[in-house]
PDB file of N, CA and C in Angstrom:
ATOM      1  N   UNK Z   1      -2.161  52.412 154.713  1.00 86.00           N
ATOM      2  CA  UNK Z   1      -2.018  53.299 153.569  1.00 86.00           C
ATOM      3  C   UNK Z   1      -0.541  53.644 153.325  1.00 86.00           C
ATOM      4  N   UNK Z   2       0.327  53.862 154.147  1.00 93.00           N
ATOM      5  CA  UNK Z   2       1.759  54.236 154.077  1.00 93.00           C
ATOM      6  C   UNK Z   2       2.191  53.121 153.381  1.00 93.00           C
ATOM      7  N   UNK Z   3       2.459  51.875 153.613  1.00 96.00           N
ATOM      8  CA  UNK Z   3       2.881  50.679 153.182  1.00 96.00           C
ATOM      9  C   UNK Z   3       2.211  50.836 151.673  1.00 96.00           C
ATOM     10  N   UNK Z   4       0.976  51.041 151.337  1.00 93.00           N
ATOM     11  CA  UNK Z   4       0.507  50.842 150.059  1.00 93.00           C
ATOM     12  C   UNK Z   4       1.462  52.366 149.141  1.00 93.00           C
ATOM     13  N   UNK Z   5       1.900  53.153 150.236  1.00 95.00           N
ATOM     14  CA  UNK Z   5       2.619  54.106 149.169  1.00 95.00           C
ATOM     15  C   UNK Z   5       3.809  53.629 149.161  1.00 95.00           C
ATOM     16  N   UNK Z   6       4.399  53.292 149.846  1.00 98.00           N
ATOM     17  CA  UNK Z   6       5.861  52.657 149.830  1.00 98.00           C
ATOM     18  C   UNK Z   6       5.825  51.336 148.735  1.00 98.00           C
ATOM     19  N   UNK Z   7       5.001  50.512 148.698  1.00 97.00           N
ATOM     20  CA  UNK Z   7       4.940  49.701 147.807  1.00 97.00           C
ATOM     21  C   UNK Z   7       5.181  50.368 146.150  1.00 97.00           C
ATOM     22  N   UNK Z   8       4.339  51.805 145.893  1.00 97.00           N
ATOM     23  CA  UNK Z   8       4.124  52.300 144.874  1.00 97.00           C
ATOM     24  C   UNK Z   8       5.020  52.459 144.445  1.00 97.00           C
ATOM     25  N   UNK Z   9       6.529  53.114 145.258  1.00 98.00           N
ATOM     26  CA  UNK Z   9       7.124  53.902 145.060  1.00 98.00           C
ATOM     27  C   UNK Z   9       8.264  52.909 144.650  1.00 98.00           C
ATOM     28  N   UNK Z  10       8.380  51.678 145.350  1.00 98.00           N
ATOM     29  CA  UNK Z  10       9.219  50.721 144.931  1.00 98.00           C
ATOM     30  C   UNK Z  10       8.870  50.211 143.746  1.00 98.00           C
ATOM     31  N   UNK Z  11       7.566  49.667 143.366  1.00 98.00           N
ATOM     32  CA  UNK Z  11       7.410  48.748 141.968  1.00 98.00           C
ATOM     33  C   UNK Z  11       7.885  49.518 140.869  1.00 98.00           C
ATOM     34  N   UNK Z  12       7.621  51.221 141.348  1.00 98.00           N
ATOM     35  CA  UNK Z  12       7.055  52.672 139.722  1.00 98.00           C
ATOM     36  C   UNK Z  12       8.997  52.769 139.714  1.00 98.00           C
ATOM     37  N   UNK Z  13       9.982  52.651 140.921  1.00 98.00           N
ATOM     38  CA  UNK Z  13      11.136  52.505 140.528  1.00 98.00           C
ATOM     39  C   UNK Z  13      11.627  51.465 140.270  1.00 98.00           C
ATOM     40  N   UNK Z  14      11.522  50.311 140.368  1.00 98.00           N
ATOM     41  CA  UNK Z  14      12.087  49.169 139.758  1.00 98.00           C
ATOM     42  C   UNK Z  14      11.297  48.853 138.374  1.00 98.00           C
ATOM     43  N   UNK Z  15      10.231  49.004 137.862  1.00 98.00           N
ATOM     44  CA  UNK Z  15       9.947  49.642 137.150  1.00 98.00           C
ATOM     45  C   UNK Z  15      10.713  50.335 136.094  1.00 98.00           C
ATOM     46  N   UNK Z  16      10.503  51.670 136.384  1.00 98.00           N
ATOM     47  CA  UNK Z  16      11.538  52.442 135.795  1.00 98.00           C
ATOM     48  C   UNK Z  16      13.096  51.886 135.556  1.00 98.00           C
ATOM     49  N   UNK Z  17      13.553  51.693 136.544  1.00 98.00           N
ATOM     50  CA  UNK Z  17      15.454  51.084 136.076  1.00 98.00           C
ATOM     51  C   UNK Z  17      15.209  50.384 135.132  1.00 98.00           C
ATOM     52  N   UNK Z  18      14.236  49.010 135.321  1.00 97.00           N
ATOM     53  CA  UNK Z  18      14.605  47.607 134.659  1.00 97.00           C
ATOM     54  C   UNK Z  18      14.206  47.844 133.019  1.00 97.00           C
ATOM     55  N   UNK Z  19      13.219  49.238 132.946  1.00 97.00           N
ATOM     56  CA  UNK Z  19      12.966  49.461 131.334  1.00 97.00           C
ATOM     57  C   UNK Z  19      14.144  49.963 130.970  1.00 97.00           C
ATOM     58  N   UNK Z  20      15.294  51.077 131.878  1.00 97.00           N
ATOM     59  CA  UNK Z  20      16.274  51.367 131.589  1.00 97.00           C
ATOM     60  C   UNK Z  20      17.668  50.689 131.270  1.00 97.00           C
ATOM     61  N   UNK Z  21      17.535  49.666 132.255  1.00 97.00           N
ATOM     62  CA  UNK Z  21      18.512  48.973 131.547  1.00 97.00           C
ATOM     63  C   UNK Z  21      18.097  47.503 130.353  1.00 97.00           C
ATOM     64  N   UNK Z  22      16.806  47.553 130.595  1.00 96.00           N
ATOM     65  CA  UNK Z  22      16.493  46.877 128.909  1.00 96.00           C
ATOM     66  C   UNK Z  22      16.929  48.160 127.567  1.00 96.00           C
ATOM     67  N   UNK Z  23      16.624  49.292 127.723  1.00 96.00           N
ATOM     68  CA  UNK Z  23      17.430  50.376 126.735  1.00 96.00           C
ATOM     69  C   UNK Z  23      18.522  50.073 126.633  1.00 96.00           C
ATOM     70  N   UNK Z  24      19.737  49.943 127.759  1.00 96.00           N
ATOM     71  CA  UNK Z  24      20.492  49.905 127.832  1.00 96.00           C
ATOM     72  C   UNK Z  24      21.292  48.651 126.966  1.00 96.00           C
ATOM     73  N   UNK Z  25      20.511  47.382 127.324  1.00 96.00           N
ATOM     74  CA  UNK Z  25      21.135  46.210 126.746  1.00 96.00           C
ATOM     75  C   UNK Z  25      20.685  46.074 124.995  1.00 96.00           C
ATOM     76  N   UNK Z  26      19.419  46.723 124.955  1.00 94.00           N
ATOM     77  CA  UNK Z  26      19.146  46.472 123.655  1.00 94.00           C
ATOM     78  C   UNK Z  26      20.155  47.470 122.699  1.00 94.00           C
ATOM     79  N   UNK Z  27      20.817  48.613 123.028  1.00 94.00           N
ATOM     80  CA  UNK Z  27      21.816  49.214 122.596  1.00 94.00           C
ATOM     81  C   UNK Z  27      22.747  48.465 122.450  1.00 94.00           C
ATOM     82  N   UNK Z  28      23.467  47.887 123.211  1.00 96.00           N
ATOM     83  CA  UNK Z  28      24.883  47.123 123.581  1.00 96.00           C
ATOM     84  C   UNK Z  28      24.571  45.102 122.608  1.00 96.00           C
ATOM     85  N   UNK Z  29      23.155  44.973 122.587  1.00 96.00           N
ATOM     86  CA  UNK Z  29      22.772  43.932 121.672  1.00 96.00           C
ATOM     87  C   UNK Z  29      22.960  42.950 122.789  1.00 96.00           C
ATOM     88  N   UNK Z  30      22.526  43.038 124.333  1.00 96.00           N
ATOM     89  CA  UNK Z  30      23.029  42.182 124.792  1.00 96.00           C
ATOM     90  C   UNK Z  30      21.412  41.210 125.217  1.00 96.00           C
ATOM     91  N   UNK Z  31      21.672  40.334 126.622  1.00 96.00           N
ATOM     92  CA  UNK Z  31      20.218  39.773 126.605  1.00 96.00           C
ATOM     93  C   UNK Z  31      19.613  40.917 127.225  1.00 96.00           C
ATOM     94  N   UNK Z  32      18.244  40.401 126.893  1.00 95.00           N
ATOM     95  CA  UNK Z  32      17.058  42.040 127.035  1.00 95.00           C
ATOM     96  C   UNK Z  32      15.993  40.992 127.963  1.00 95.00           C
ATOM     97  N   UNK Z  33      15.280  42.291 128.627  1.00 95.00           N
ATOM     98  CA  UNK Z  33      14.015  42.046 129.586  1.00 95.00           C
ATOM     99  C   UNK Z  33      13.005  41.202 128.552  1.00 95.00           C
ATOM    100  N   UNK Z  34      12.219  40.438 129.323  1.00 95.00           N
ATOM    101  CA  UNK Z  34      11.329  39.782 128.546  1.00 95.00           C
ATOM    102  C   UNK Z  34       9.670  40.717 128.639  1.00 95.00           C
ATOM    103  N   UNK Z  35       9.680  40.996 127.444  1.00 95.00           N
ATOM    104  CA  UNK Z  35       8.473  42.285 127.336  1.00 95.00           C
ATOM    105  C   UNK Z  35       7.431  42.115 128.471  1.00 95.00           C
ATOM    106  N   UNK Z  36       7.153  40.448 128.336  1.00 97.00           N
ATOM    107  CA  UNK Z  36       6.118  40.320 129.626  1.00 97.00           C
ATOM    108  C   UNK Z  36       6.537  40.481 130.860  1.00 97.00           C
ATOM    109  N   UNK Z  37       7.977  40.670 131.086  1.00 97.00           N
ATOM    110  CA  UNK Z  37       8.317  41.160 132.478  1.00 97.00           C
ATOM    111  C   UNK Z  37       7.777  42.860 132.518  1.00 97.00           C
ATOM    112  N   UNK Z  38       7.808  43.573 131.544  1.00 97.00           N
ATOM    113  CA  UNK Z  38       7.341  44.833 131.522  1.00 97.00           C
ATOM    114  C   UNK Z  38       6.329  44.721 131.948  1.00 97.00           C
ATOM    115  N   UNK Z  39       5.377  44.323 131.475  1.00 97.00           N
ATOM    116  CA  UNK Z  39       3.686  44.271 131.245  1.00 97.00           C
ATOM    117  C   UNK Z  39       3.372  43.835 133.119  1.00 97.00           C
ATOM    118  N   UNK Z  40       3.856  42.573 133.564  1.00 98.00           N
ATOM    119  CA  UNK Z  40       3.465  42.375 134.528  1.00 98.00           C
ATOM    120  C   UNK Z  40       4.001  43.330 135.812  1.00 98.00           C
ATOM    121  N   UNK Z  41       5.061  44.159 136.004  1.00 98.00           N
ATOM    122  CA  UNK Z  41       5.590  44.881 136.098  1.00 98.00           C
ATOM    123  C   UNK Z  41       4.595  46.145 136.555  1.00 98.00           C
ATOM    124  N   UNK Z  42       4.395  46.403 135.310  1.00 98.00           N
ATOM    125  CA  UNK Z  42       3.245  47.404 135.521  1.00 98.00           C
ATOM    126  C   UNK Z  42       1.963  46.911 135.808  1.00 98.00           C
ATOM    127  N   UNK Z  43       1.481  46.138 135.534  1.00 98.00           N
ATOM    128  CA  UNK Z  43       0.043  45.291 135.926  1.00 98.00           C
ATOM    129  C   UNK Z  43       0.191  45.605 137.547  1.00 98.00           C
ATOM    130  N   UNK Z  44       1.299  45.099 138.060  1.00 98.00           N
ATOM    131  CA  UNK Z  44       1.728  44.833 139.532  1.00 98.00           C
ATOM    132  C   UNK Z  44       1.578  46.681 140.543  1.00 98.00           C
ATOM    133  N   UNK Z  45       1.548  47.449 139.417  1.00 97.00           N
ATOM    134  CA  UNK Z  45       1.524  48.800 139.849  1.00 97.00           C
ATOM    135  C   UNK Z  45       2.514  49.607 139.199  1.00 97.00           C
ATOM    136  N   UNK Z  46       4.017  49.422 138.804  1.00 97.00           N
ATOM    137  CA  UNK Z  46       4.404  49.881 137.991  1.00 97.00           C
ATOM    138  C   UNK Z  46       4.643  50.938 137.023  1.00 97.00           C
ATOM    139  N   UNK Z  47       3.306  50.833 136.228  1.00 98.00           N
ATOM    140  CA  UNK Z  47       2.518  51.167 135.259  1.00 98.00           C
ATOM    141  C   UNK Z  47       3.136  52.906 135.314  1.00 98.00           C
ATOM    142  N   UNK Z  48       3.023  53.534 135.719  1.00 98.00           N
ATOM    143  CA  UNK Z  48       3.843  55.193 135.790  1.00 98.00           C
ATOM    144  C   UNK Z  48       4.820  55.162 135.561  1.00 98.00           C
ATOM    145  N   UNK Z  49       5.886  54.464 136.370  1.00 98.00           N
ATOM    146  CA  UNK Z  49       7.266  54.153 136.030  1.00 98.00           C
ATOM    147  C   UNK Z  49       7.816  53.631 135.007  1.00 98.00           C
ATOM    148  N   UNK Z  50       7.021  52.926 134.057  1.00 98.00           N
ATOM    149  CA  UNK Z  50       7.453  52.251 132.938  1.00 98.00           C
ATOM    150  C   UNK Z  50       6.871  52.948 131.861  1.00 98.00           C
ATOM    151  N   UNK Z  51       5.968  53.907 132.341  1.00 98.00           N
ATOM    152  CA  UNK Z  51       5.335  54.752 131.066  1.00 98.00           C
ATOM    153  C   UNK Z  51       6.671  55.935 130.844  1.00 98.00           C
ATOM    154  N   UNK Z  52       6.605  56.532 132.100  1.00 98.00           N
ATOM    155  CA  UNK Z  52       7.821  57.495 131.778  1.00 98.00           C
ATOM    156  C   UNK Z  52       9.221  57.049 131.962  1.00 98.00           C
ATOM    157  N   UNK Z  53       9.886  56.033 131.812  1.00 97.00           N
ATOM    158  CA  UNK Z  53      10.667  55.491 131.435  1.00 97.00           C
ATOM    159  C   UNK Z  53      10.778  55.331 130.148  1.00 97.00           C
ATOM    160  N   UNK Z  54       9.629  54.997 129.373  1.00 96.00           N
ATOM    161  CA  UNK Z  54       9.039  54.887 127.880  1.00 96.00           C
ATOM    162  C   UNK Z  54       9.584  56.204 127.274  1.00 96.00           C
ATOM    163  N   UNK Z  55       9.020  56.909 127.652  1.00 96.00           N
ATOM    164  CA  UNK Z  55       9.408  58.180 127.133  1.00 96.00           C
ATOM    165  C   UNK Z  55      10.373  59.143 127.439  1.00 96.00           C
ATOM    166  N   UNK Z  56      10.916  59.221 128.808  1.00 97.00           N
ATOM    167  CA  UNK Z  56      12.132  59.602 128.833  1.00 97.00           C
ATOM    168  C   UNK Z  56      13.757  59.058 128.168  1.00 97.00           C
ATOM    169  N   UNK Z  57      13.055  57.322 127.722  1.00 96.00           N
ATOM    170  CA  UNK Z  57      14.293  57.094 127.585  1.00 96.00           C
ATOM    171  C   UNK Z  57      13.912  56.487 125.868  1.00 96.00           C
ATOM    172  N   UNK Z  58      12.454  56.815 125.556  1.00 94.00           N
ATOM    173  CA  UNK Z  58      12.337  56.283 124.050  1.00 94.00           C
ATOM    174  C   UNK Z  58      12.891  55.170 123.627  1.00 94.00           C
ATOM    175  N   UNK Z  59      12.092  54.208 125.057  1.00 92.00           N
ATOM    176  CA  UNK Z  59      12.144  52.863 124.377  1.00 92.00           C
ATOM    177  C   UNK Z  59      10.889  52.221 124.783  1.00 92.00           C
ATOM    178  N   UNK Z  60      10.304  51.342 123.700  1.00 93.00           N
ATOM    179  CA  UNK Z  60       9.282  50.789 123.759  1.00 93.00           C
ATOM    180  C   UNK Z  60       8.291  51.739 123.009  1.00 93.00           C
ATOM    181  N   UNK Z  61       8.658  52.906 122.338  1.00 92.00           N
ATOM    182  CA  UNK Z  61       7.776  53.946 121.905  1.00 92.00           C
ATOM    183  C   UNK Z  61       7.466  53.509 120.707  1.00 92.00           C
ATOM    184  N   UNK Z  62       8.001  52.400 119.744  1.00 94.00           N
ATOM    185  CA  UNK Z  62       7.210  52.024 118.767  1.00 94.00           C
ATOM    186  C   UNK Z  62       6.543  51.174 118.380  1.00 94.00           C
ATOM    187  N   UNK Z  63       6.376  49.934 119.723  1.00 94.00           N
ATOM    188  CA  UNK Z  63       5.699  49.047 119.897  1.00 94.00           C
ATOM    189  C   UNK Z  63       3.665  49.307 120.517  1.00 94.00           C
ATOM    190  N   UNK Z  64       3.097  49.729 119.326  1.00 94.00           N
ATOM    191  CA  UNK Z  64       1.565  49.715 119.603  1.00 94.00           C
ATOM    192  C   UNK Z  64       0.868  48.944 121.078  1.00 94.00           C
ATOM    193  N   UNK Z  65       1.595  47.608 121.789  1.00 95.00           N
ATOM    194  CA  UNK Z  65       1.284  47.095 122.768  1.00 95.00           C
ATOM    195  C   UNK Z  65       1.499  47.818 123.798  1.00 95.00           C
ATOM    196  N   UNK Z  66       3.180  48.726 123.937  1.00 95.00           N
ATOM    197  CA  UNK Z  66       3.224  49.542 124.921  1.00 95.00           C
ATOM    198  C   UNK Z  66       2.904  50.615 124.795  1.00 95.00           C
ATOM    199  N   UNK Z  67       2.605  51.595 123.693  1.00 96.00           N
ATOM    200  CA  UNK Z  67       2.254  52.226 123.649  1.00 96.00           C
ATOM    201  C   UNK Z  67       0.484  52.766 124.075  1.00 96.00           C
ATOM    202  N   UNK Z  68       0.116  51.791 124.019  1.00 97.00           N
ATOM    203  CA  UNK Z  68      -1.521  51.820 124.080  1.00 97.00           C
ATOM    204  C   UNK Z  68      -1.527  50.766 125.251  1.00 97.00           C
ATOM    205  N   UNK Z  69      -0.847  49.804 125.632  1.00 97.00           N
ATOM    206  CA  UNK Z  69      -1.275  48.758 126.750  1.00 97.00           C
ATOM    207  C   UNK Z  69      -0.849  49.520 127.821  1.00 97.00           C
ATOM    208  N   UNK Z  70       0.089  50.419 128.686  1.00 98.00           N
ATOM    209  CA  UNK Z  70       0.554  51.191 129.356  1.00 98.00           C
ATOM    210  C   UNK Z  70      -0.070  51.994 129.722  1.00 98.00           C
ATOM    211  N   UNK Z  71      -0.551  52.674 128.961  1.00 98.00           N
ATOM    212  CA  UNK Z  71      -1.345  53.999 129.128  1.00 98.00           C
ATOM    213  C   UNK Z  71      -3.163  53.168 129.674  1.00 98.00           C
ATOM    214  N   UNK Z  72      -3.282  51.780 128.971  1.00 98.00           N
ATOM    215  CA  UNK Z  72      -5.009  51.422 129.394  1.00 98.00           C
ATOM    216  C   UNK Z  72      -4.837  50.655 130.552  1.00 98.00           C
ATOM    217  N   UNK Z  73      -3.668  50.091 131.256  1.00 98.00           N
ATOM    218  CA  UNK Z  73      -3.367  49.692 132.736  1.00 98.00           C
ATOM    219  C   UNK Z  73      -2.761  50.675 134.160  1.00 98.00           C
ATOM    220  N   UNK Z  74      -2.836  52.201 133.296  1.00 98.00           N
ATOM    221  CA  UNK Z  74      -3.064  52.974 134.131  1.00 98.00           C
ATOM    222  C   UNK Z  74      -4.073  53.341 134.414  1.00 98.00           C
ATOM    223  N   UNK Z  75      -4.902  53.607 132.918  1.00 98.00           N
ATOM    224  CA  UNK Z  75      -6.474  53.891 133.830  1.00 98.00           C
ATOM    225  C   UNK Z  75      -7.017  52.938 134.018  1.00 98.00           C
ATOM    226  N   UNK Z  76      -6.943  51.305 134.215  1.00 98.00           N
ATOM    227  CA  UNK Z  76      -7.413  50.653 135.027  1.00 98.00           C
ATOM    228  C   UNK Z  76      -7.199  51.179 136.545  1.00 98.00           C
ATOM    229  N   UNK Z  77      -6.001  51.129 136.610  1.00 98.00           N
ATOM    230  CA  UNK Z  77      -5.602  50.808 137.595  1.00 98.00           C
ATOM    231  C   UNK Z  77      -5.945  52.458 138.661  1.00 98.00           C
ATOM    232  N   UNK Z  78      -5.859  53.601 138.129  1.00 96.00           N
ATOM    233  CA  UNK Z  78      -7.146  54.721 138.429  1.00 96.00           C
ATOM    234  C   UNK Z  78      -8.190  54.936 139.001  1.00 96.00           C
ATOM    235  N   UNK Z  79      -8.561  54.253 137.740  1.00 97.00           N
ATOM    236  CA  UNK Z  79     -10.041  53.684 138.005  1.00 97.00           C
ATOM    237  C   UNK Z  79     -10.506  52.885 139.586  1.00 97.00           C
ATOM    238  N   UNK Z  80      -9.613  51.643 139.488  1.00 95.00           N
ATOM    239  CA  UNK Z  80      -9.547  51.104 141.004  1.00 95.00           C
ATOM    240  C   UNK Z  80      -9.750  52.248 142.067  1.00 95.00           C
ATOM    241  N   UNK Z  81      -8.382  53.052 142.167  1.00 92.00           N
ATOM    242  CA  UNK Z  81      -8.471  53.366 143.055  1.00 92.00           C
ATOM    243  C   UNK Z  81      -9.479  54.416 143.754  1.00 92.00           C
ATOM    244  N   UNK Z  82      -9.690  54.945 142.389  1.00 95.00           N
ATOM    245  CA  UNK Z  82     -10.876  55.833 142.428  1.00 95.00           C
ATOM    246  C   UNK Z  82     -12.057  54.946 143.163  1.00 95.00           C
ATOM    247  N   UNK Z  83     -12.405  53.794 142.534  1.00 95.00           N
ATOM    248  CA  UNK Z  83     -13.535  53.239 143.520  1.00 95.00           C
ATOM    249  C   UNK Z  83     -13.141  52.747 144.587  1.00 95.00           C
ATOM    250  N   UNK Z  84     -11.867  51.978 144.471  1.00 90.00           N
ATOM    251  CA  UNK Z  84     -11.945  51.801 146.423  1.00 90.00           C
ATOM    252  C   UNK Z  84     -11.275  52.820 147.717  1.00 90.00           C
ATOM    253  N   UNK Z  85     -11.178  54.307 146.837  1.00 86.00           N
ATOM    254  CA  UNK Z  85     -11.197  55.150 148.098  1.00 86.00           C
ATOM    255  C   UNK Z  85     -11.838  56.905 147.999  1.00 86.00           C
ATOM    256  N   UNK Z  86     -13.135  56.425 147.026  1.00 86.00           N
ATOM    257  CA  UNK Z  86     -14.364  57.467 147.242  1.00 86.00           C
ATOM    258  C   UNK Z  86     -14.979  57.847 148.474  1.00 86.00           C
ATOM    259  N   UNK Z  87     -15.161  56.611 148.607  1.00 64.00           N
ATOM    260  CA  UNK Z  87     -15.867  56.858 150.557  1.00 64.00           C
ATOM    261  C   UNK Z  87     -15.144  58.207 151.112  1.00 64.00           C
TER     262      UNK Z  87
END
């Protein structure tokens, strides 16, 4: 279980930076993250870190995919855990 939080804590911050410095480059017009690096990113666990990255740094906030795909691969991913640690 420790390892599965340490994992969390690494993906939800790398995560977080790499949406930040996609803000960052898409300001400066330089090359940018490839959206599906987001997506899988968070698929991978992520998914917190790139939401509030979203919104702390108001990017990706007008794209309907992240806006709504972000928020429904958290409660997947919830959901999981909710069933595999009810017992």
């Amino acid at each position: 279980m420790k390892y599965f939080i340490y994992y969390l804590w690494i993906i939800n911050t790398a995560a977080f930076f790499l949406s930040f410095y996609d803000k960052r480059a898409a300001m400066r017009h330089k090359h940018r993250t490839a959206e599906r690096t987001l997506f899988i990113l968070a698929a991978a666990g992520g998914s917190i870190g790139l939401y509030l990255s979203m919104l702390i740094f108001r990017h990706k906030t007008k794209h309907p995919s992240f806006m709504l795909g972000v928020p429904a691969i958290i409660a997947a991913q919830l959901l999981c855990l909710w069933y595999f640690f009810k017992a």
